[in-house]
Short mmCIF file of C-alpha atoms and ligand atoms in Angstrom, two decimals:
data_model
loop_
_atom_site.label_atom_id
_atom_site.label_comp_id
_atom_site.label_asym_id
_atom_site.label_seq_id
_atom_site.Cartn_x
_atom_site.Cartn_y
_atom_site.Cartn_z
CA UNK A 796 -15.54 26.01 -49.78
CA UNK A 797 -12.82 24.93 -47.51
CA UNK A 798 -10.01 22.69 -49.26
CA UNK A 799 -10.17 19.13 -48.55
CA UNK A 800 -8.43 18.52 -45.27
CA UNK A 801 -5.21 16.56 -45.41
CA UNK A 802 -5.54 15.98 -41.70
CA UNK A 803 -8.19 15.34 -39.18
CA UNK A 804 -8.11 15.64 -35.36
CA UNK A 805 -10.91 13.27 -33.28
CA UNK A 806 -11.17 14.37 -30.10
CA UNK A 807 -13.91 12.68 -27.69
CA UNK A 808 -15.23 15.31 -24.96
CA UNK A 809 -16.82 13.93 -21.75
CA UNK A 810 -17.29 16.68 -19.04
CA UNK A 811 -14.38 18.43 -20.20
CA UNK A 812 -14.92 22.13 -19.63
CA UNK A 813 -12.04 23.14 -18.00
CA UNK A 814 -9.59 21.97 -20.82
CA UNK A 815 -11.03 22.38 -24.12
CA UNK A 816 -10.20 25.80 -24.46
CA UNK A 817 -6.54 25.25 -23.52
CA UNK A 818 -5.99 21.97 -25.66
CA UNK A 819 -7.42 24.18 -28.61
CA UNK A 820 -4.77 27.40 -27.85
CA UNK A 821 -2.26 24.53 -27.90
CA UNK A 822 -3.60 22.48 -30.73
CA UNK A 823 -4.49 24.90 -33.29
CA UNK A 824 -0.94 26.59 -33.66
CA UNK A 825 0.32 23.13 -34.07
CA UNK A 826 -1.52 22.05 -36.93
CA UNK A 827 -1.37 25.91 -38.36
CA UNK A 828 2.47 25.13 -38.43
CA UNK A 829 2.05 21.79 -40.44
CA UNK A 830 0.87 24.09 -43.35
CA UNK A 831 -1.80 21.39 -44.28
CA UNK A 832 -5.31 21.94 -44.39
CA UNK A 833 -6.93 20.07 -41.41
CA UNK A 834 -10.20 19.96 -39.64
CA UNK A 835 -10.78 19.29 -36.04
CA UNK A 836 -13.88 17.15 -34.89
CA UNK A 837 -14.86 17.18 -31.33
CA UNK A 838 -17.67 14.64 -30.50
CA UNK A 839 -19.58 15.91 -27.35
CA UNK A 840 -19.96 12.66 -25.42
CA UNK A 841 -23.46 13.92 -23.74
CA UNK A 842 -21.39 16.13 -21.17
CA UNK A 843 -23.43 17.66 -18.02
CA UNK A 844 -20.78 20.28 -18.12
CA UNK A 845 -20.27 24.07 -20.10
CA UNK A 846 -18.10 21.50 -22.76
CA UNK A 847 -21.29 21.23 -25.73
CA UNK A 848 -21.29 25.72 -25.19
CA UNK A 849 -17.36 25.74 -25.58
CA UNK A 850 -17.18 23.73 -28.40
CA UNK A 851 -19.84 25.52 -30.26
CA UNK A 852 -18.08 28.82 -29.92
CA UNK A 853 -14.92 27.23 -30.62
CA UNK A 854 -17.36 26.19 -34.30
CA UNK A 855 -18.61 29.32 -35.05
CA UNK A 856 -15.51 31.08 -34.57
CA UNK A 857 -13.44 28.59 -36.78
CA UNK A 858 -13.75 26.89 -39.76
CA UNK A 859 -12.02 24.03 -38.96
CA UNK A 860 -13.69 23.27 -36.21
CA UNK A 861 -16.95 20.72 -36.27
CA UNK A 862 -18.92 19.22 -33.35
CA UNK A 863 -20.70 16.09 -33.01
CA UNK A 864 -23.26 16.70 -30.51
CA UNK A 865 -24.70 13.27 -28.88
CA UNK A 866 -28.20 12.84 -27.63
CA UNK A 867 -25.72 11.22 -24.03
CA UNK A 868 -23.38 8.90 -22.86
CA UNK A 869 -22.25 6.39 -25.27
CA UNK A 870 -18.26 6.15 -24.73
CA UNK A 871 -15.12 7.57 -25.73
CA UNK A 872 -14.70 4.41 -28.73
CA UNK A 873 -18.21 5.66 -30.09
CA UNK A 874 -17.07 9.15 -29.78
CA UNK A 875 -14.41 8.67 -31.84
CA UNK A 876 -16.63 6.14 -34.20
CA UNK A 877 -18.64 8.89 -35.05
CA UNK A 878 -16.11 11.97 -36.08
CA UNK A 879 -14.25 8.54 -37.75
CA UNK A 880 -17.43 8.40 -40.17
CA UNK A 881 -17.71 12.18 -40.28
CA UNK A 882 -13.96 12.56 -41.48
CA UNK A 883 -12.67 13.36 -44.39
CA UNK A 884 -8.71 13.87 -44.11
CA UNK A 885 -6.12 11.07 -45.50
CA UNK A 886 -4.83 10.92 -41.86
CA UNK A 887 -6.89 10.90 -38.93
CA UNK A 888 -5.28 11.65 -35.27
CA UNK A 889 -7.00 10.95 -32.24
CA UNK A 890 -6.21 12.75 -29.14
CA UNK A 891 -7.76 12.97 -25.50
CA UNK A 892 -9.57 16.19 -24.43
CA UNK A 893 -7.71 16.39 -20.82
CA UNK A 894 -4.03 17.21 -22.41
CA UNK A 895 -2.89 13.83 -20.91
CA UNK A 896 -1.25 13.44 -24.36
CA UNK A 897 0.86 16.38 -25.72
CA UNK A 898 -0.64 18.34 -29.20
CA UNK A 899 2.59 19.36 -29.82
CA UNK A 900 3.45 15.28 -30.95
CA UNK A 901 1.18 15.18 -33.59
CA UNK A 902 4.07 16.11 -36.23
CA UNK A 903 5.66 13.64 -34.87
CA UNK A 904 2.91 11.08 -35.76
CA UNK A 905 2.23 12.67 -38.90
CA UNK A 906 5.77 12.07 -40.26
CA UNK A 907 6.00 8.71 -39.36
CA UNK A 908 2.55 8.32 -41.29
CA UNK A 909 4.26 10.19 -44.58
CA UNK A 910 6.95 7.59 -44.07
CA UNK A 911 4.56 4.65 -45.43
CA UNK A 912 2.78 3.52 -42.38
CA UNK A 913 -0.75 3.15 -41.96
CA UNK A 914 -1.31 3.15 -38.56
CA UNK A 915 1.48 5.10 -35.74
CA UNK A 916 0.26 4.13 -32.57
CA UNK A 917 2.52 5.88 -29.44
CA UNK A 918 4.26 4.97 -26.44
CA UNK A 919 3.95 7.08 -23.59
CA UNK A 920 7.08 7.73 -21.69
CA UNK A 921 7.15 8.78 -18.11
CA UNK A 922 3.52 7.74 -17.84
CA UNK A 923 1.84 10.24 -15.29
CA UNK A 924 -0.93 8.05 -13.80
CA UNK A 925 -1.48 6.70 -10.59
CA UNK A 926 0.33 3.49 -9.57
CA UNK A 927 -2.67 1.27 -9.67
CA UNK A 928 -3.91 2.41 -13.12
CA UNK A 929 -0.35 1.90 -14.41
CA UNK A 930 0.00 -1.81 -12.92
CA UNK A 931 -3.16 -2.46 -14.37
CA UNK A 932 -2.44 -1.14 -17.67
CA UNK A 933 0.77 -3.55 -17.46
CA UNK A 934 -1.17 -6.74 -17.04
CA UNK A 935 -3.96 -5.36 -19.46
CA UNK A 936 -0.93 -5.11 -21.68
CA UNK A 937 0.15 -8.28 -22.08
CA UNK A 938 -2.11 -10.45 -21.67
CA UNK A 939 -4.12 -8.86 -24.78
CA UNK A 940 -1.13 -9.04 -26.42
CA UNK A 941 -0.77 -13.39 -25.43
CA UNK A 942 -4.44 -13.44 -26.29
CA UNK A 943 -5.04 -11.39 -29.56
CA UNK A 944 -1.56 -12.17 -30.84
CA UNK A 945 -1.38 -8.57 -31.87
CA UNK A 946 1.51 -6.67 -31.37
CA UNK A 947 0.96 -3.42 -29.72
CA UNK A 948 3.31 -2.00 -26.56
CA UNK A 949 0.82 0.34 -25.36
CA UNK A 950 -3.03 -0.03 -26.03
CA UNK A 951 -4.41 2.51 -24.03
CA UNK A 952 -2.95 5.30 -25.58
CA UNK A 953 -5.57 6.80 -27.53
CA UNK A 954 -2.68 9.47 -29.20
CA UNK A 955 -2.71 7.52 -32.78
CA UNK A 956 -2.78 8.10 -36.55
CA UNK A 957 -4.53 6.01 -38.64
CA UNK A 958 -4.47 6.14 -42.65
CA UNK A 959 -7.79 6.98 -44.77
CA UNK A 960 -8.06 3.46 -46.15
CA UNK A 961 -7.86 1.95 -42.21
CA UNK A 962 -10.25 4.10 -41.09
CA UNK A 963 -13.07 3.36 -43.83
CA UNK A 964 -12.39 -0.23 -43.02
CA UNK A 965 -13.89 0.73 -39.21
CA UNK A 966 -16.44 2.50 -40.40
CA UNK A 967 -17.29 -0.85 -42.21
CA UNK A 968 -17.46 -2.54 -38.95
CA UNK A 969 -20.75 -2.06 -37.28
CA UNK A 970 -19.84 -3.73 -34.13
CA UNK A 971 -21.42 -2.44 -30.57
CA UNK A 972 -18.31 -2.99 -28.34
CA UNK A 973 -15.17 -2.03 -30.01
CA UNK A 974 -11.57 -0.88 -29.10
CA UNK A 975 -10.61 1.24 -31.81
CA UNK A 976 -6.66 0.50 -31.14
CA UNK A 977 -7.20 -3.17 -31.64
CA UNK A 978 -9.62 -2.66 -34.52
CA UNK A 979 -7.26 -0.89 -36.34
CA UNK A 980 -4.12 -3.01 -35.61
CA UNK A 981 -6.76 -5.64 -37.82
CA UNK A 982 -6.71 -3.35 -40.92
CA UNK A 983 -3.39 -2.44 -40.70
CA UNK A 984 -0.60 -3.91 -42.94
CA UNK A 985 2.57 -1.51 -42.27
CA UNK A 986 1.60 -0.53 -38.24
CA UNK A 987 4.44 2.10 -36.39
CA UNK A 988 4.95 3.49 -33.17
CA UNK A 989 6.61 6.39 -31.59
CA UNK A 990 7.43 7.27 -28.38
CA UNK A 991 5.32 10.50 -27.04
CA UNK A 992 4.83 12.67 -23.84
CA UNK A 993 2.74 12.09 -21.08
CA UNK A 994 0.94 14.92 -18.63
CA UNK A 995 -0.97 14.62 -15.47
CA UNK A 996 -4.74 15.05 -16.26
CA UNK A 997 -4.92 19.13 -16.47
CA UNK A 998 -8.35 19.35 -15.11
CA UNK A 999 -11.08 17.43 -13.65
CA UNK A 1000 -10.94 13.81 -13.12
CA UNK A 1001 -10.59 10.33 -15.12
CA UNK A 1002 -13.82 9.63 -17.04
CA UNK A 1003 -13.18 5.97 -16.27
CA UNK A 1004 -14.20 3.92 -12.63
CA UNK A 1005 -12.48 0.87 -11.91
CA UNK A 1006 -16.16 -0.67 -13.31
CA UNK A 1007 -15.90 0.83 -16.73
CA UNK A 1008 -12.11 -0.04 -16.95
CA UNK A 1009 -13.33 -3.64 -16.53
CA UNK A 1010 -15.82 -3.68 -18.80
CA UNK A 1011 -13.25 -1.95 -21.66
CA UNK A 1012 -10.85 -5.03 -20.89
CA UNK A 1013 -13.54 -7.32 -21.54
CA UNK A 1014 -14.36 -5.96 -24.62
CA UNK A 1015 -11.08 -6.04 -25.44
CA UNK A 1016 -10.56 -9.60 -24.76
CA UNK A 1017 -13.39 -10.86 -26.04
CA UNK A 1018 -14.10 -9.02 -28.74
CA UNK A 1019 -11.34 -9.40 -30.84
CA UNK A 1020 -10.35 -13.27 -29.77
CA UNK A 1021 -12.00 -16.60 -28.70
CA UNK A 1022 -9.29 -17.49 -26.67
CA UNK A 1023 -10.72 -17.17 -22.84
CA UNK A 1024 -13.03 -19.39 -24.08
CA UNK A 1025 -10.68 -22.16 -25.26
CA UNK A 1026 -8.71 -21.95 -22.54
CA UNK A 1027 -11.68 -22.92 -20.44
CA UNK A 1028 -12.34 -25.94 -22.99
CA UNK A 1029 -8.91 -27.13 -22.00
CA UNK A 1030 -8.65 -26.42 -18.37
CA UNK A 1031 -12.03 -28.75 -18.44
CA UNK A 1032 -10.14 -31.26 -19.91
CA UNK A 1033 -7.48 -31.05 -18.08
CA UNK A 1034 -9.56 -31.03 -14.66
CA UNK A 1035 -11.42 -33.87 -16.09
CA UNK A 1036 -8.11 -36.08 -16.38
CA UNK A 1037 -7.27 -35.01 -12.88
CA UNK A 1038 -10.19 -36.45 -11.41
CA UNK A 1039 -9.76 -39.82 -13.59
CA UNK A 1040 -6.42 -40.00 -12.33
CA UNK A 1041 -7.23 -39.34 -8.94
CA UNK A 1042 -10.10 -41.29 -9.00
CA UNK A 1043 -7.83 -44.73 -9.74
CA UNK A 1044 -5.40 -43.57 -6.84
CA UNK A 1045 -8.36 -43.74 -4.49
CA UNK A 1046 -8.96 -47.00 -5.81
CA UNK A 1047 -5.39 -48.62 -5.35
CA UNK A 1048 -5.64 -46.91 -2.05
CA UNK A 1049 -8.66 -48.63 -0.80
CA UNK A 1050 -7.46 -51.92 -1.21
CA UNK A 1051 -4.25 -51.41 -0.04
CA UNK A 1052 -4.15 -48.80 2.72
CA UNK A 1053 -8.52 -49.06 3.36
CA UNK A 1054 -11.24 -46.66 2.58
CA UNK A 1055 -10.50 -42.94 4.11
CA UNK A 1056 -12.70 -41.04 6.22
CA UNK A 1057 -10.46 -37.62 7.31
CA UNK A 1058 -10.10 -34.84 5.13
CA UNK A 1059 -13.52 -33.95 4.54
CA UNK A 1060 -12.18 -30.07 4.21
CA UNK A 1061 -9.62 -30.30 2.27
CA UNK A 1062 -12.26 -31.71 0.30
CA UNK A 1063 -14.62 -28.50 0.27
CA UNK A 1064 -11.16 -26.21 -0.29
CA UNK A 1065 -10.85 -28.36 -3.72
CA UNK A 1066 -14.45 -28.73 -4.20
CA UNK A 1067 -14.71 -24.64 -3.99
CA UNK A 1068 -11.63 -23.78 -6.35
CA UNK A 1069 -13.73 -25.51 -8.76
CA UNK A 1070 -16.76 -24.16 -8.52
CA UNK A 1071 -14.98 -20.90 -8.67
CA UNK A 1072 -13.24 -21.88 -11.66
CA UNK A 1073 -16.63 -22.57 -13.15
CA UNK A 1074 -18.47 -20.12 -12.39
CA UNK A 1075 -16.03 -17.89 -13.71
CA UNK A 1076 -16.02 -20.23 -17.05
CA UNK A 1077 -19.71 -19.71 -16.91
CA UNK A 1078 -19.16 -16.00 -16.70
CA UNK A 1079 -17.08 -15.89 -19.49
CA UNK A 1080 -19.68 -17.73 -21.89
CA UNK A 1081 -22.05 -14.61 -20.31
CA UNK A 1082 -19.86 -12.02 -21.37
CA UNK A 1083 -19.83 -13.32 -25.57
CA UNK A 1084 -23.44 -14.72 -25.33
CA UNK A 1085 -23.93 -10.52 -24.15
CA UNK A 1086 -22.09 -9.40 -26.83
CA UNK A 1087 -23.62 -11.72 -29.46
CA UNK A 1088 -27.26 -10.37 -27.60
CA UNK A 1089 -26.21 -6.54 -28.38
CA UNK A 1090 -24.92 -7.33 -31.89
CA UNK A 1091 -28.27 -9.37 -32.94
CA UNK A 1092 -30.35 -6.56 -31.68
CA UNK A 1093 -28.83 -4.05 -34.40
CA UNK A 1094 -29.71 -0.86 -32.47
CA UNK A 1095 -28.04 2.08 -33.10
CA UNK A 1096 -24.73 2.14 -31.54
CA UNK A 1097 -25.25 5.85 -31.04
CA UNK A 1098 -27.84 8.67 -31.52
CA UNK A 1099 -26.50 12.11 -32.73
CA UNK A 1100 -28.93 14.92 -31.90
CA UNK A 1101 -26.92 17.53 -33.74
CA UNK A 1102 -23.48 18.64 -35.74
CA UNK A 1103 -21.89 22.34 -35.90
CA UNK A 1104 -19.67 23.48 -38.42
CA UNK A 1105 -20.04 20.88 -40.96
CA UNK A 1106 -20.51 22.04 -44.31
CA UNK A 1107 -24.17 21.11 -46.04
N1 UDP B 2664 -14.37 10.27 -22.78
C1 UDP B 2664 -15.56 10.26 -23.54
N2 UDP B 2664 -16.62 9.52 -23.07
C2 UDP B 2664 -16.56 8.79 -21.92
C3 UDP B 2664 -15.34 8.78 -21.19
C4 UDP B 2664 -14.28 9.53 -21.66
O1 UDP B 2664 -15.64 10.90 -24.58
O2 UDP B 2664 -17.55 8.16 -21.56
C5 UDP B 2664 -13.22 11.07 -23.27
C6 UDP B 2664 -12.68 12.05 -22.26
O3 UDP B 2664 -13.33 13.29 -22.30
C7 UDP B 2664 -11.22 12.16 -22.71
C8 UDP B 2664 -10.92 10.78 -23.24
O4 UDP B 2664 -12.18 10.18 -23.54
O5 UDP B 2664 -11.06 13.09 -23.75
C9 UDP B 2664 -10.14 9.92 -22.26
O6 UDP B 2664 -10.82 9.88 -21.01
P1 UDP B 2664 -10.06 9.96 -19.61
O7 UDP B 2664 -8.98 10.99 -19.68
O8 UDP B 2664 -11.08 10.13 -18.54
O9 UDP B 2664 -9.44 8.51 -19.53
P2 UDP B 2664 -8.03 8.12 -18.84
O10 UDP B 2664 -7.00 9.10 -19.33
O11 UDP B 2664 -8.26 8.21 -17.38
O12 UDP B 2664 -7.81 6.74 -19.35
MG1 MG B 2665 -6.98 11.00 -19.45
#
C-alpha cells in the first residue's frame, strides 16, 4: 500500500507522443523534491498516436503513475473530469501534456494552496502563442468575465490547483459541457493566482481548430450565465421602441413634407442588420435549447475502456 497522496497531477493526453516522456523526466523530479506523496493521473483522450503505449510503461514502471484509458475522443474538460473523480490527493494540479506550462511551477502553486486558498489559478507571462490565438484569448477574456461576473485574468490556462473539497463539488456536477476553470471559480470561496511560465508547444500541434475553440467559448458563455440571452430580450425591446419612434416620424413627415418613395435600399441595409441580429438571437436560443437537449438525455459524458496502475 502506497500512502495516501497529498498531491495529485491531472494531465489530459490527446496525440501526445512526442512529449509525454519529457514532461514526465521534468515532472517527476519536481514533485520527488516536494517530499509529499503524490500520484500522477494521465487520462488518454482516445489518442491515434504511441501516447496510450507510453503511458502504460510510464504505469508499470512507477507507482505513482495511473492511466485513464478512454474508449475516444471526448475532450480535454472530460479528461480531466475523469482523473478529477479518480483522485484522491487534498490538492489536485492540472497541467497540459505539450510542456506549454512549466512543471517546475507547481511548488509555486502548491504554496500558495498551503497559504489558505482553495483554488490558485495562473497567469501566464510572456504568452508563447500565435498572435491570433492570443487576441482571441483577450476578447474571450473579458467578455466572460462582463458576462459571468467572475473574476478570473486568465481562463485558458489549464496550469491550476484546486483544493479536495472544490474538486468533490465538480464531481457533483454531472453537466455535459463544462469549463472546469469556471466551474471551479463557482465552488471556490478564497480563489488565488500566480503568475507562471509559458513555452512554445514542444511537439506536435494545438489539439484545438478555430471550430472547437468556438464551441469551448460557447460553452463557456452559456453554460455558466443567461446573460446572451437577456441581452437579446433587451436589444428586442429596444429595437421595438426604435421602430415606434420611427414609425411616428414617418407620420409627422407625411403630412408635412408628403409620403416618400426613395430610399428603398437603405431600407434593405436596415432591414438586413436585423435579420442578422435575429438570426443570431435565434442562434443563441439554439445553442441553450442544445445544451438543455444533451443534459435531458443523461448519457454518459464519457466511456472509460480501461485504467493502469490504480490500486484494486
Ligand atoms: N487535449 C485532450 N483532448 C482534446 C484536446 C486536447 O486531452 O480533445 C489535451 C492535450 O493533449 C493537451 C491539453 O489538452 O495536454 C491542451 O491541448 P492543446 O495544447 O492542444 O491546447 P492549446 O494549448 O492549443 O490551447
Ligand atoms: Mg498547448
Amino acid at each position: 500500500m502506497q500512502d495516501k497522496p497529498y498531491i495529485t497531477i491531472v494531465v489530459p493526453v490527446y496525440n501526445e507522443e512526442g512529449n509525454l516522456r519529457p514532461l514526465f523526466e521534468r515532472l517527476y523530479p519536481v514533485m520527488q523534491k516536494i517530499g509529499r506523496p503524490f500520484e500522477i493521473i494521465f487520462t488518454d483522450d482516445g489518442s491515434r498516436d504511441r501516447s496510450l503505449a507510453i503511458l502504460k510503461e510510464l504505469a508499470a514502471q512507477y507507482p505513482e503513475v495511473k492511466v485513464i484509458e478512454f474508449n475516444g475522443n471526448f475532450g480535454q474538460h472530460m479528461a480531466i473530469l475523469a482523473a478529477f473523480e479518480k483522485s484522491s490527493g487534498e490538492i489536485v494540479v492540472t497541467i497540459d501534456a505539450d510542456l506549454q506550462n512549466p512543471p517546475e511551477e507547481i511548488p509555486k502553486l502548491v504554496a500558495e494552496m498551503e497559504k489558505g486558498h482553495d483554488v490558485v489559478g495562473s497567469i501566464r507571462q510572456k504568452r508563447q502563442d500565435t498572435f491570433f490565438r492570443k487576441t482571441a484569448s483577450l476578447m474571450v477574456n473579458v467578455v466572460t468575465r462582463k458576462i459571468t461576473g467572475m473574476r478570473m485574468s486568465d481562463y485558458g490556462c489549464m496550469l491550476r490547483a484546486y483544493h479536495r473539497n472544490v474538486v468533490d463539488n465538480i464531481n457533483r456536477c454531472q453537466e455535459t459541457t463544462t469549463f472546469i476553470p469556471a466551474l471551479a471559480q463557482t465552488f471556490s470561496s478564497t480563489p488565488s493566482e500566480v503568475p507562471v511560465a509559458h513555452a512554445e508547444r514542444a511537439e506536435g500541434e494545438s489539439k484545438y481548430s478555430l471550430y472547437k475553440l468556438v464551441r469551448l467559448n460557447f460553452d463557456l458563455m452559456t453554460g455558466f450565465s443567461v446573460v446572451p440571452l437577456q441581452i437579446f430580450a433587451l436589444l428586442g425591446i429596444l429595437t421595438s421602441l426604435f421602430a415606434v419612434a420611427f414609425a411616428v416620424f414617418l407620420l409627422v413627415r407625411r403630412f408635412i413634407v408628403g409620403a416618400e418613395v426613395e430610399g428603398v435600399f437603405t431600407l434593405f441595409a436596415i432591414l438586413f442588420f436585423f435579420i442578422g441580429i435575429t438570426i443570431f438571437g435565434i442562434g443563441i436560443v439554439g445553442e441553450y435549447v442544445g445544451r438543455i437537449y444533451q443534459e435531458v438525455r443523461r448519457r454518459p459524458r464519457y466511456v472509460v475502456r480501461n485504467v493502469h496502475g490504480f490500486e484494486e
